[in-house]
Amino acid sequence: METKPTETSVSKMFEGYNKRYKHFSPTLGCSMTFHIYFPPSPSPSHKFPVLYWLSGLTCTDENFIIKSGAQRAASAEGVALIAPDTSPRGLNVEGEADSWDFGVGAGFYLNATQEKWKNWRMYDYVVKELPKLLSENFPQLDTSRESIFGHSMGGHGALTIYLKNLDKYKSVSAFAPIANPVNCPWGHKAFSNYLGSNKADWEEYDATSLISKCKNVSATILIDQGEDDKFLHDQLLSHKFEAACKSANVPLILRLQPGYDHSFYFIATFIDDHIRHHAKALKL
């Protein structure tokens, strides 16, 4: 099985290129796809800093690339975008596709500890395997300069991965993240199945819980949240994360955007601000 990435599609956009790749993941035990947006290069030897996008429930690696419009600002700022998939696929685990908010398309960017879901190790895939794969196969990427952001479940993933790896990522941001999953229905469903009944294990993948354990978070966290998001009050709980940041003196910009919902229309509206937020950190 080929672990080296194979290019499966390419499209030009804002003078750069969206490229999709397929490879076998030893971490997940299946074939995976991911997208890279390469900005236009000023020289053959130029290396781009890397910005990972983590998508939300039901998404693949394609949704962000097709719908966000992020390539315009990424091209202008000279930042490469990396968009992985959201879960293992094709393993045919019983029940993996029974619901839209668990299993396939819903990996929650954690390492499952329950035997049935042992291949659901999206945390290790995003934090360890994918960066190594990029470093070994794409000399135009500078994987020593990395940042991370995401939406909804992917916002949860970006925040928790950043907070657990402060030495690895230069910055983090999120759109409508699931900010306190130990206290919401999505989190209860995912964590009880993937991690078991021990709530202490759940807290290791909860941004609001992790904030209290973090020391020396110096980079400002940026979050945009639509005020008309139907998931805001029962699933996302951004106010809990805001309170935790305030208590721990962690710098946070939480922007509540009137009239905006949970969709890619919301993401596309504010994506340029997020790209610039990361570009500034990556170029320091």
XYZ file of N, CA and C in Angstrom:
852
model
N 0.839 -1.194 0.000
C 0.000 0.000 0.000
C 0.878 1.250 0.000
N 0.546 2.194 -0.848
C 1.395 3.363 -1.067
C 1.171 4.418 0.014
N 2.207 4.649 0.818
C 2.105 5.673 1.851
C 2.489 7.044 1.320
N 3.257 7.076 0.225
C 3.606 8.357 -0.389
C 2.373 8.944 -1.070
N 2.170 10.262 -0.974
C 0.974 10.862 -1.569
C 1.004 10.854 -3.099
N -0.132 10.537 -3.685
C -0.314 10.561 -5.134
C -1.291 11.660 -5.494
N -0.918 12.530 -6.421
C -1.798 13.626 -6.840
C -2.964 13.074 -7.651
N -4.183 13.465 -7.286
C -5.376 12.969 -7.987
C -6.140 14.069 -8.724
N -5.911 15.338 -8.387
C -6.552 16.432 -9.125
C -5.792 17.727 -8.898
N -5.927 18.653 -9.839
C -5.276 19.956 -9.727
C -6.138 21.011 -10.406
N -6.231 22.194 -9.798
C -6.966 23.309 -10.401
C -6.305 24.623 -10.014
N -6.147 25.490 -10.988
C -5.508 26.784 -10.748
C -6.509 27.756 -10.126
N -6.026 28.563 -9.198
C -6.899 29.513 -8.505
C -6.055 30.647 -7.928
N -6.394 31.877 -8.245
C -5.645 33.041 -7.762
C -4.141 32.879 -7.969
N -3.771 32.378 -9.142
C -2.387 32.172 -9.577
C -1.656 31.062 -8.832
N -2.333 30.431 -7.878
C -1.772 29.252 -7.217
C -2.537 28.019 -7.655
N -2.356 26.926 -6.921
C -2.981 25.665 -7.331
C -3.569 24.900 -6.150
N -4.835 24.469 -6.313
C -5.415 23.479 -5.420
C -4.993 22.102 -5.921
N -4.397 21.310 -5.048
C -4.009 19.956 -5.436
C -4.521 18.971 -4.399
N -5.143 17.892 -4.907
C -5.663 16.860 -4.012
C -4.769 15.625 -4.089
N -4.553 15.010 -2.926
C -3.662 13.853 -2.839
C -4.345 12.702 -2.105
N -3.897 11.501 -2.463
C -4.359 10.283 -1.805
C -3.147 9.519 -1.291
N -3.271 8.905 -0.125
C -2.176 8.092 0.413
C -2.754 7.094 1.397
N -1.990 6.046 1.680
C -2.389 5.119 2.737
C -1.849 5.624 4.066
N -2.719 5.690 5.067
C -2.320 6.151 6.392
C -2.104 4.979 7.332
N -0.870 4.714 7.752
C -0.626 3.677 8.756
C -1.302 3.999 10.093
N -1.430 5.281 10.414
C -2.059 5.691 11.668
C -3.517 5.267 11.717
N -4.225 5.437 10.596
C -5.666 5.190 10.551
C -6.021 3.841 9.933
N -5.050 3.241 9.229
C -5.291 1.932 8.643
C -6.160 1.951 7.403
N -6.148 3.060 6.682
C -6.969 3.165 5.468
C -6.377 4.238 4.554
N -6.884 4.306 3.343
C -6.494 5.377 2.429
C -7.151 6.683 2.856
N -6.416 7.770 2.725
C -6.927 9.096 3.091
C -6.646 10.077 1.960
N -7.459 11.111 1.904
C -7.234 12.203 0.958
C -7.005 13.507 1.725
N -6.266 14.416 1.106
C -6.101 15.758 1.660
C -5.847 16.725 0.513
N -6.122 17.986 0.754
C -5.869 19.049 -0.216
C -4.734 19.944 0.260
N -3.969 20.442 -0.685
C -3.017 21.531 -0.434
C -3.329 22.646 -1.418
N -3.412 23.878 -0.903
C -3.404 25.034 -1.800
C -2.010 25.629 -1.765
N -1.327 25.587 -2.922
C -0.011 26.193 -3.064
C -0.168 27.592 -3.642
N 0.237 28.636 -2.930
C 0.188 29.988 -3.491
C 1.204 30.121 -4.631
N 1.081 31.191 -5.425
C 2.107 31.420 -6.448
C 3.470 31.631 -5.792
N 4.493 31.003 -6.354
C 5.817 31.036 -5.723
C 6.702 32.111 -6.329
N 7.359 32.924 -5.505
C 8.260 33.953 -6.028
C 9.554 33.396 -6.602
N 9.916 32.147 -6.200
C 11.146 31.547 -6.718
C 11.071 30.030 -6.525
N 11.855 29.273 -7.295
C 11.819 27.801 -7.173
C 12.219 27.289 -5.792
N 13.029 28.055 -5.081
C 13.522 27.587 -3.774
C 12.677 28.093 -2.603
N 11.635 28.863 -2.910
C 10.834 29.465 -1.839
C 10.063 28.402 -1.048
N 9.993 28.589 0.279
C 9.227 27.698 1.138
C 8.073 28.467 1.792
N 6.879 27.871 1.735
C 5.699 28.518 2.298
C 5.422 28.032 3.716
N 5.057 28.948 4.622
C 4.534 28.491 5.915
C 3.213 27.751 5.705
N 2.843 26.945 6.674
C 1.733 26.002 6.530
C 0.590 26.350 7.487
N -0.618 26.371 6.962
C -1.806 26.625 7.765
C -2.800 25.482 7.565
N -3.043 24.729 8.640
C -3.959 23.586 8.582
C -5.389 24.044 8.836
N -6.303 23.557 8.004
C -7.733 23.782 8.219
C -8.391 22.459 8.609
N -9.097 22.452 9.730
C -9.832 21.274 10.177
C -11.328 21.520 9.988
N -11.971 20.659 9.216
C -13.377 20.844 8.875
C -14.310 20.251 9.923
N -15.592 20.571 9.773
C -16.611 20.162 10.728
C -17.320 18.878 10.350
N -18.323 18.528 11.133
C -19.104 17.313 10.969
C -19.624 17.168 9.542
N -19.541 15.974 9.017
C -20.008 15.538 7.686
C -19.094 15.976 6.543
N -18.120 16.839 6.796
C -17.280 17.365 5.717
C -16.201 16.364 5.307
N -15.694 16.554 4.093
C -14.492 15.878 3.621
C -13.394 16.933 3.495
N -12.308 16.586 2.829
C -11.244 17.555 2.580
C -11.636 18.564 1.505
N -12.765 18.339 0.813
C -13.144 19.189 -0.316
C -13.951 20.425 0.065
N -14.780 20.342 1.103
C -15.750 21.412 1.373
C -15.097 22.781 1.504
N -14.062 22.851 2.327
C -13.374 24.115 2.563
C -12.725 24.651 1.295
N -12.095 23.764 0.543
C -11.396 24.164 -0.675
C -12.374 24.739 -1.696
N -13.557 24.155 -1.789
C -14.546 24.581 -2.785
C -15.321 25.816 -2.330
N -15.661 25.907 -1.039
C -16.656 26.882 -0.584
C -16.121 28.113 0.144
N -14.908 28.050 0.700
C -14.484 29.106 1.631
C -13.950 30.354 0.951
N -13.358 30.216 -0.231
C -12.704 31.356 -0.862
C -11.407 31.763 -0.182
N -10.864 30.879 0.652
C -9.661 31.213 1.426
C -8.426 31.395 0.551
N -8.468 30.859 -0.652
C -7.280 30.898 -1.511
C -6.893 32.320 -1.920
N -7.859 33.230 -1.991
C -7.530 34.606 -2.383
C -6.545 35.228 -1.394
N -6.877 35.161 -0.107
C -6.005 35.745 0.920
C -4.736 34.916 1.098
N -4.847 33.594 0.973
C -3.666 32.739 1.095
C -2.665 33.041 -0.003
N -3.169 33.316 -1.195
C -2.302 33.696 -2.314
C -1.612 35.024 -2.032
N -2.388 35.994 -1.558
C -1.840 37.325 -1.283
C -0.812 37.294 -0.155
N -1.035 36.445 0.835
C -0.166 36.401 2.017
C 0.971 35.391 1.876
N 0.896 34.530 0.859
C 1.952 33.534 0.674
C 1.942 32.434 1.718
N 0.744 31.932 2.027
C 0.584 30.869 3.015
C -0.046 29.652 2.341
N 0.528 28.475 2.546
C -0.035 27.238 2.009
C -1.135 26.727 2.930
N -2.244 26.288 2.343
C -3.369 25.746 3.105
C -3.376 24.221 3.000
N -3.546 23.563 4.123
C -3.629 22.104 4.154
C -4.998 21.727 4.717
N -5.773 20.949 3.960
C -7.106 20.539 4.408
C -7.215 19.016 4.407
N -7.084 18.381 5.566
C -7.259 16.926 5.642
C -8.733 16.550 5.722
N -9.007 15.259 5.628
C -10.358 14.748 5.814
C -10.696 14.756 7.308
N -11.944 14.371 7.633
C -12.427 14.483 9.013
C -12.485 13.162 9.775
N -12.193 12.049 9.102
C -12.225 10.750 9.786
C -11.630 9.688 8.873
N -11.348 8.506 9.409
C -11.062 7.366 8.532
C -12.294 7.044 7.684
N -12.064 6.434 6.528
C -13.176 6.013 5.667
C -12.879 4.636 5.086
N -13.935 3.865 4.892
C -13.802 2.578 4.230
C -13.395 1.432 5.128
N -13.397 1.630 6.432
C -13.012 0.553 7.345
C -14.168 -0.393 7.641
N -15.380 0.057 7.358
C -16.582 -0.773 7.537
C -16.759 -1.277 8.963
N -16.528 -0.383 9.905
C -16.809 -0.687 11.306
C -18.325 -0.636 11.507
N -18.867 -1.605 12.209
C -20.312 -1.634 12.430
C -20.793 -0.342 13.092
N -21.772 0.304 12.472
C -22.338 1.531 13.031
C -21.618 2.802 12.644
N -20.554 2.706 11.832
C -19.744 3.896 11.533
C -20.498 4.950 10.736
N -21.539 4.555 10.011
C -22.293 5.504 9.178
C -23.758 5.594 9.590
N -24.061 5.210 10.813
C -25.455 5.217 11.260
C -25.986 6.621 11.542
N -25.115 7.548 11.900
C -25.572 8.912 12.204
C -24.570 9.927 11.674
N -25.048 11.123 11.422
C -24.213 12.146 10.788
C -23.214 12.786 11.752
N -23.455 12.669 13.051
C -22.600 13.360 14.025
C -21.698 12.412 14.814
N -21.496 11.202 14.272
C -20.575 10.255 14.903
C -20.105 9.256 13.868
N -18.839 8.835 13.971
C -18.303 7.838 13.050
C -17.676 8.469 11.823
N -18.083 8.013 10.643
C -17.532 8.552 9.391
C -17.892 10.034 9.267
N -16.873 10.862 8.982
C -17.080 12.309 8.883
C -17.155 13.000 10.219
N -16.854 12.273 11.289
C -16.988 12.838 12.637
C -15.919 12.282 13.573
N -14.661 12.475 13.192
C -13.562 11.922 13.971
C -13.197 12.683 15.221
N -13.660 13.921 15.331
C -13.453 14.776 16.508
C -11.989 15.023 16.857
N -11.077 14.691 15.978
C -9.652 15.030 16.136
C -9.091 14.552 17.477
N -9.452 13.332 17.833
C -8.961 12.703 19.060
C -8.371 11.327 18.727
N -7.758 10.703 19.709
C -7.311 9.308 19.593
C -8.259 8.441 20.411
N -9.093 7.665 19.727
C -10.049 6.817 20.428
C -9.331 5.762 21.257
N -9.897 5.454 22.410
C -9.314 4.437 23.297
C -10.157 3.165 23.345
N -11.388 3.226 22.827
C -12.257 2.045 22.829
C -11.913 1.149 21.648
N -11.828 -0.145 21.882
C -11.326 -1.098 20.903
C -12.059 -1.016 19.569
N -13.360 -0.878 19.602
C -14.136 -0.853 18.360
C -13.702 0.281 17.440
N -13.298 1.399 18.042
C -12.958 2.602 17.273
C -11.454 2.870 17.282
N -10.661 1.818 17.413
C -9.210 1.966 17.588
C -8.535 2.680 16.415
N -9.145 2.654 15.223
C -8.557 3.337 14.071
C -8.893 4.827 14.024
N -9.784 5.261 14.864
C -10.150 6.682 14.886
C -9.090 7.436 15.686
N -8.014 7.774 15.001
C -6.870 8.445 15.632
C -6.514 9.702 14.839
N -7.526 10.555 14.683
C -7.324 11.764 13.891
C -6.373 12.763 14.557
N -6.272 12.700 15.881
C -5.298 13.567 16.556
C -3.885 13.236 16.088
N -3.512 11.971 16.156
C -2.165 11.577 15.722
C -1.970 11.814 14.224
N -3.028 11.630 13.455
C -2.917 11.855 12.012
C -2.600 13.314 11.707
N -3.312 14.231 12.352
C -3.131 15.661 12.082
C -1.843 16.192 12.700
N -1.533 15.754 13.908
C -0.398 16.320 14.649
C 0.933 15.679 14.255
N 0.916 14.383 13.922
C 2.162 13.658 13.693
C 2.329 13.170 12.248
N 1.387 12.340 11.780
C 1.597 11.707 10.483
C 1.576 12.702 9.330
N 0.576 13.551 9.264
C 0.449 14.463 8.124
C 1.610 15.454 8.033
N 2.024 16.117 9.121
C 3.184 17.002 9.022
C 4.448 16.289 8.540
N 4.658 15.067 9.011
C 5.821 14.286 8.575
C 5.727 13.973 7.085
N 4.542 13.599 6.644
C 4.305 13.314 5.230
C 4.587 14.546 4.371
N 4.131 15.697 4.826
C 4.352 16.944 4.085
C 5.830 17.292 4.039
N 6.495 17.151 5.177
C 7.914 17.491 5.260
C 8.757 16.622 4.335
N 8.382 15.349 4.217
C 9.180 14.402 3.433
C 8.890 14.455 1.937
N 7.733 15.003 1.553
C 7.318 14.918 0.153
C 7.104 16.250 -0.558
N 7.087 17.348 0.200
C 6.819 18.648 -0.422
C 7.862 19.664 0.046
N 8.994 19.744 -0.667
C 10.075 20.638 -0.245
C 9.699 22.113 -0.266
N 8.605 22.451 -0.953
C 8.179 23.854 -1.002
C 7.410 24.284 0.247
N 7.167 23.349 1.171
C 6.469 23.662 2.418
C 7.457 23.729 3.576
N 7.311 24.751 4.407
C 8.154 24.915 5.593
C 7.359 24.469 6.817
N 7.494 23.199 7.175
C 6.711 22.654 8.276
C 7.262 23.035 9.651
N 8.303 23.866 9.674
C 8.745 24.425 10.953
C 7.927 25.666 11.310
N 7.132 26.135 10.343
C 6.228 27.276 10.586
C 4.802 26.818 10.285
N 4.074 26.456 11.347
C 2.740 25.903 11.205
C 1.747 26.633 12.105
N 0.538 26.825 11.593
C -0.580 27.310 12.394
C -1.798 26.462 12.063
N -2.889 26.667 12.826
C -4.039 25.776 12.667
C -5.336 26.516 12.942
N -6.379 26.200 12.151
C -7.706 26.766 12.398
C -8.767 25.800 11.888
N -10.033 26.090 12.189
C -11.081 25.175 11.772
C -12.458 25.681 12.129
N -13.466 24.880 11.777
C -14.875 25.247 11.935
C -15.627 24.167 12.702
N -16.417 24.566 13.686
C -17.320 23.682 14.413
C -16.530 22.535 15.057
N -16.762 21.267 14.654
C -15.929 20.175 15.155
C -14.462 20.445 14.863
N -14.174 21.039 13.708
C -12.800 21.380 13.355
C -12.253 22.533 14.171
N -13.130 23.443 14.597
C -12.717 24.500 15.521
C -12.321 23.914 16.860
N -13.116 22.947 17.324
C -12.752 22.182 18.527
C -11.387 21.526 18.338
N -11.191 20.886 17.174
C -9.922 20.224 16.910
C -8.754 21.192 16.902
N -8.939 22.323 16.236
C -7.861 23.317 16.158
C -7.487 23.842 17.542
N -8.481 24.181 18.346
C -8.210 24.731 19.679
C -7.519 23.703 20.576
N -8.020 22.475 20.596
C -7.428 21.471 21.484
C -6.041 21.066 21.025
N -5.860 20.888 19.736
C -4.541 20.534 19.215
C -3.528 21.637 19.500
N -3.936 22.881 19.310
C -3.054 24.017 19.603
C -2.679 24.041 21.089
N -3.675 23.913 21.952
C -3.428 24.028 23.391
C -2.580 22.877 23.926
N -2.606 21.735 23.250
C -1.788 20.589 23.660
C -0.407 20.598 23.017
N -0.189 21.550 22.088
C 1.087 21.599 21.352
C 1.518 23.044 21.124
N 1.646 23.792 22.203
C 1.948 25.218 22.092
C 3.307 25.486 21.450
N 4.199 24.514 21.513
C 5.517 24.686 20.918
C 5.528 24.386 19.421
N 4.446 23.836 18.899
C 4.399 23.386 17.511
C 3.731 24.398 16.587
N 2.684 25.074 17.072
C 1.890 25.963 16.218
C 2.086 27.420 16.627
N 2.185 28.276 15.629
C 2.422 29.700 15.885
C 1.151 30.428 16.304
N -0.017 29.924 15.865
C -1.276 30.620 16.137
C -2.446 29.679 15.931
N -3.624 30.108 16.426
C -4.851 29.332 16.266
C -6.032 30.280 16.089
N -7.024 29.828 15.339
C -8.298 30.546 15.268
C -9.391 29.544 14.973
N -10.648 29.996 15.121
C -11.762 29.072 14.903
C -13.015 29.831 14.510
N -13.837 29.158 13.723
C -15.184 29.617 13.415
C -16.165 28.710 14.166
N -16.993 29.300 15.003
C -18.058 28.569 15.701
C -17.594 27.217 16.248
N -16.535 27.207 17.065
C -16.013 25.916 17.544
C -16.929 25.261 18.575
N -16.890 23.934 18.630
C -17.488 23.210 19.757
C -16.512 23.394 20.913
N -16.744 24.417 21.708
C -15.715 24.918 22.616
C -15.677 24.217 23.970
N -16.746 23.497 24.309
C -16.817 22.821 25.611
C -17.563 21.491 25.455
N -16.996 20.570 24.663
C -17.734 19.348 24.296
C -18.127 18.454 25.469
N -17.438 18.543 26.603
C -17.836 17.711 27.740
C -19.213 18.104 28.266
N -19.687 19.269 27.853
C -20.984 19.755 28.331
C -22.023 19.921 27.240
N -21.828 19.263 26.086
C -22.824 19.393 25.016
C -23.168 18.027 24.427
N -24.337 17.889 23.793
C -24.765 16.589 23.265
C -23.804 15.980 22.240
N -23.279 16.792 21.319
C -22.316 16.264 20.343
C -21.119 15.647 21.049
N -20.599 16.364 22.032
C -19.440 15.888 22.767
C -19.733 14.626 23.552
N -20.873 14.590 24.241
C -21.241 13.409 25.018
C -21.318 12.178 24.136
N -21.933 12.310 22.969
C -22.092 11.173 22.061
C -20.729 10.687 21.567
N -19.899 11.623 21.107
C -18.592 11.247 20.554
C -17.662 10.705 21.628
N -17.550 11.429 22.731
C -16.562 11.064 23.747
C -16.921 9.757 24.449
N -18.193 9.531 24.733
C -18.573 8.296 25.418
C -18.279 7.082 24.542
N -18.471 7.216 23.225
C -18.201 6.107 22.313
C -16.714 5.931 22.020
N -16.008 7.044 21.763
C -14.593 6.961 21.414
C -13.686 6.740 22.623
N -14.050 7.353 23.756
C -13.134 7.416 24.900
C -13.607 6.651 26.126
N -14.866 6.218 26.144
C -15.371 5.522 27.317
C -16.016 6.460 28.320
N -16.158 6.002 29.545
C -16.955 6.736 30.535
C -16.146 7.646 31.456
N -14.835 7.582 31.381
C -13.987 8.384 32.282
C -13.964 9.844 31.831
N -14.591 10.714 32.595
C -14.711 12.126 32.209
C -13.344 12.836 32.178
N -12.390 12.342 32.945
C -11.043 12.938 32.910
C -10.421 12.771 31.526
N -10.704 11.646 30.870
C -10.218 11.428 29.502
C -10.890 12.399 28.532
N -12.146 12.707 28.763
C -12.863 13.656 27.916
C -12.221 15.039 27.985
N -11.833 15.430 29.178
C -11.299 16.785 29.380
C -10.002 17.023 28.626
N -9.296 15.945 28.272
C -8.062 16.079 27.504
C -8.340 16.536 26.067
N -9.600 16.487 25.640
C -9.988 16.951 24.306
C -11.083 18.011 24.402
N -11.014 18.821 25.427
C -11.991 19.889 25.647
C -11.232 21.205 25.831
N -11.434 22.140 24.906
C -10.654 23.384 24.919
C -10.876 24.175 26.199
N -12.107 24.216 26.683
C -12.404 24.971 27.894
C -11.700 24.362 29.101
N -11.654 23.040 29.162
C -10.932 22.366 30.250
C -9.424 22.550 30.125
N -8.911 22.494 28.899
C -7.465 22.591 28.685
C -6.911 23.972 29.013
N -7.703 25.013 28.799
C -7.234 26.379 29.054
C -6.698 26.529 30.475
N -7.394 25.920 31.426
C -6.989 26.063 32.830
C -5.654 25.389 33.126
N -5.258 24.446 32.263
C -3.999 23.719 32.461
C -2.836 24.333 31.696
N -3.148 25.253 30.792
C -2.109 25.795 29.911
C -1.334 26.919 30.574
N -0.069 26.916 30.335
C 0.790 27.988 30.822
C 1.425 28.685 29.612
N 1.580 29.976 29.724
C 2.300 30.752 28.717
C 1.655 30.715 27.330
N 0.324 30.840 27.290
C -0.354 31.035 26.010
C -0.234 32.520 25.670
N 0.704 32.839 24.786
C 0.983 34.251 24.515
C 0.295 34.761 23.256
N 0.099 33.885 22.277
C -0.535 34.298 21.028
C -2.041 34.466 21.234
N -2.588 35.531 20.677
C -4.021 35.787 20.819
C -4.832 34.781 20.007
N -5.822 34.183 20.648
C -6.746 33.270 19.986
C -7.874 34.084 19.354
N -8.174 33.812 18.094
C -9.258 34.509 17.389
C -10.413 33.546 17.149
N -11.619 33.942 17.560
C -12.827 33.150 17.291
C -13.902 34.052 16.725
N -14.497 33.628 15.613
C -15.711 34.272 15.095
C -16.891 33.345 15.332
N -17.987 33.915 15.809
C -19.189 33.155 16.118
C -20.421 33.912 15.634
N -21.232 33.276 14.795
C -22.463 33.905 14.334
C -23.507 33.934 15.438
N -24.138 35.087 15.630
C -25.155 35.201 16.675
C -26.440 34.456 16.319
N -26.676 34.213 15.022
C -27.869 33.478 14.604
C -27.563 31.996 14.338
N -26.472 31.523 14.864
C -26.085 30.109 14.743
C -27.010 29.283 15.633
N -27.755 28.348 15.037
C -28.735 27.575 15.804
C -28.083 26.630 16.811
N -26.792 26.405 16.669
C -26.086 25.507 17.588
C -25.399 26.234 18.739
N -25.451 27.559 18.735
C -24.633 28.360 19.647
C -24.867 27.998 21.118
N -26.115 27.953 21.533
C -26.394 27.893 22.967
C -26.412 26.480 23.549
N -26.650 25.452 22.712
C -26.686 24.105 23.282
C -25.510 23.225 22.887
N -24.783 23.583 21.800
C -23.689 22.737 21.329
C -22.320 23.414 21.376
N -22.250 24.701 21.079
C -20.954 25.359 20.880
C -20.389 25.960 22.163
N -21.217 26.645 22.937
C -20.863 27.119 24.287
C -19.616 27.997 24.312
N -19.551 28.934 23.384
C -18.373 29.817 23.327
C -18.219 30.658 24.585
N -19.328 30.942 25.283
C -19.238 31.748 26.506
C -18.462 31.015 27.601
N -18.525 29.691 27.595
C -17.763 28.904 28.570
C -16.258 29.025 28.306
N -15.896 28.979 27.028
C -14.495 29.118 26.659
C -14.006 30.531 26.964
N -14.831 31.513 26.678
C -14.479 32.906 26.961
C -14.213 33.107 28.453
N -15.060 32.545 29.298
C -14.880 32.675 30.744
C -13.601 31.994 31.210
N -13.296 30.830 30.622
C -12.077 30.107 30.988
C -10.831 30.891 30.594
N -10.867 31.503 29.409
C -9.729 32.312 28.959
C -9.529 33.522 29.873
N -10.630 34.141 30.259
C -10.541 35.304 31.141
C -9.947 34.912 32.490
N -10.379 33.782 33.021
C -9.888 33.314 34.311
C -8.406 32.968 34.266
N -7.953 32.445 33.111
C -6.553 32.019 32.976
C -5.662 33.091 32.355
N -6.228 34.272 32.104
C -5.491 35.370 31.465
C -4.916 34.971 30.111
N -5.691 34.218 29.350
C -5.311 33.840 27.990
C -5.915 34.842 27.019
N -5.094 35.449 26.141
C -5.618 36.476 25.229
C -6.574 35.884 24.193
N -7.795 36.405 24.164
C -8.831 35.908 23.262
C -9.577 37.067 22.626
N -9.763 36.999 21.312
C -10.688 37.893 20.619
C -11.865 37.037 20.172
N -13.008 37.211 20.816
C -14.233 36.507 20.443
C -15.183 37.514 19.813
N -15.431 37.349 18.518
C -16.271 38.292 17.784
C -17.634 37.641 17.515
N -18.673 38.179 18.117
C -20.036 37.718 17.869
C -20.596 38.498 16.689
N -20.904 37.788 15.613
C -21.272 38.422 14.349
C -22.793 38.388 14.158
N -23.454 39.552 14.247
C -24.916 39.607 14.168
C -25.437 39.095 12.822
N -26.455 38.247 12.880
C -27.136 37.788 11.675
C -26.520 36.577 11.005
N -25.325 36.179 11.413
C -24.641 35.063 10.742
C -24.965 33.728 11.402
N -25.011 32.677 10.557
C -25.347 31.341 11.036
C -24.106 30.455 11.090
N -24.283 29.157 10.890
C -23.202 28.178 11.051
C -22.584 27.762 9.712
N -22.971 28.404 8.634
C -22.675 27.913 7.287
C -21.363 28.443 6.717
N -21.060 27.966 5.507
C -19.882 28.458 4.800
C -20.054 29.898 4.316
N -21.276 30.412 4.249
C -21.467 31.832 3.943
C -20.820 32.673 5.045
N -20.995 32.233 6.269
C -20.377 32.883 7.426
C -18.855 32.765 7.365
N -18.366 31.570 7.089
C -16.923 31.362 7.006
C -16.310 32.234 5.913
N -16.916 32.220 4.718
C -16.363 32.963 3.589
C -16.314 34.460 3.855
N -17.243 34.945 4.675
C -17.298 36.376 4.970
C -16.095 36.851 5.775
N -15.621 36.009 6.686
C -14.565 36.439 7.615
C -13.246 35.683 7.432
N -13.169 34.853 6.406
C -11.975 34.015 6.243
C -10.708 34.829 6.026
N -10.811 35.956 5.325
C -9.616 36.762 5.070
C -8.985 37.261 6.367
N -9.826 37.644 7.330
C -9.300 38.089 8.628
C -8.489 36.986 9.301
N -8.960 35.769 9.186
C -8.277 34.643 9.819
C -6.957 34.329 9.106
N -6.972 34.369 7.788
C -5.725 34.129 7.042
C -4.678 35.170 7.433
N -5.085 36.426 7.521
C -4.137 37.488 7.900
C -3.653 37.330 9.353
N -4.557 36.900 10.228
C -4.195 36.630 11.633
C -3.049 35.610 11.684
N -3.177 34.565 10.903
C -2.143 33.516 10.908
C -0.897 33.931 10.142
N -1.078 34.622 9.038
C 0.078 35.046 8.242
C 1.007 35.926 9.079
N 0.426 36.793 9.886
C 1.230 37.655 10.747
C 2.066 36.830 11.724
N 1.441 35.814 12.325
C 2.156 34.964 13.282
C 3.207 34.098 12.603
N 2.874 33.585 11.425
C 3.779 32.677 10.726
C 5.009 33.383 10.174
N 4.899 34.665 9.954
C 6.014 35.404 9.358
C 6.885 36.103 10.379
N 6.546 35.983 11.664
C 7.367 36.619 12.701
C 8.743 35.942 12.760
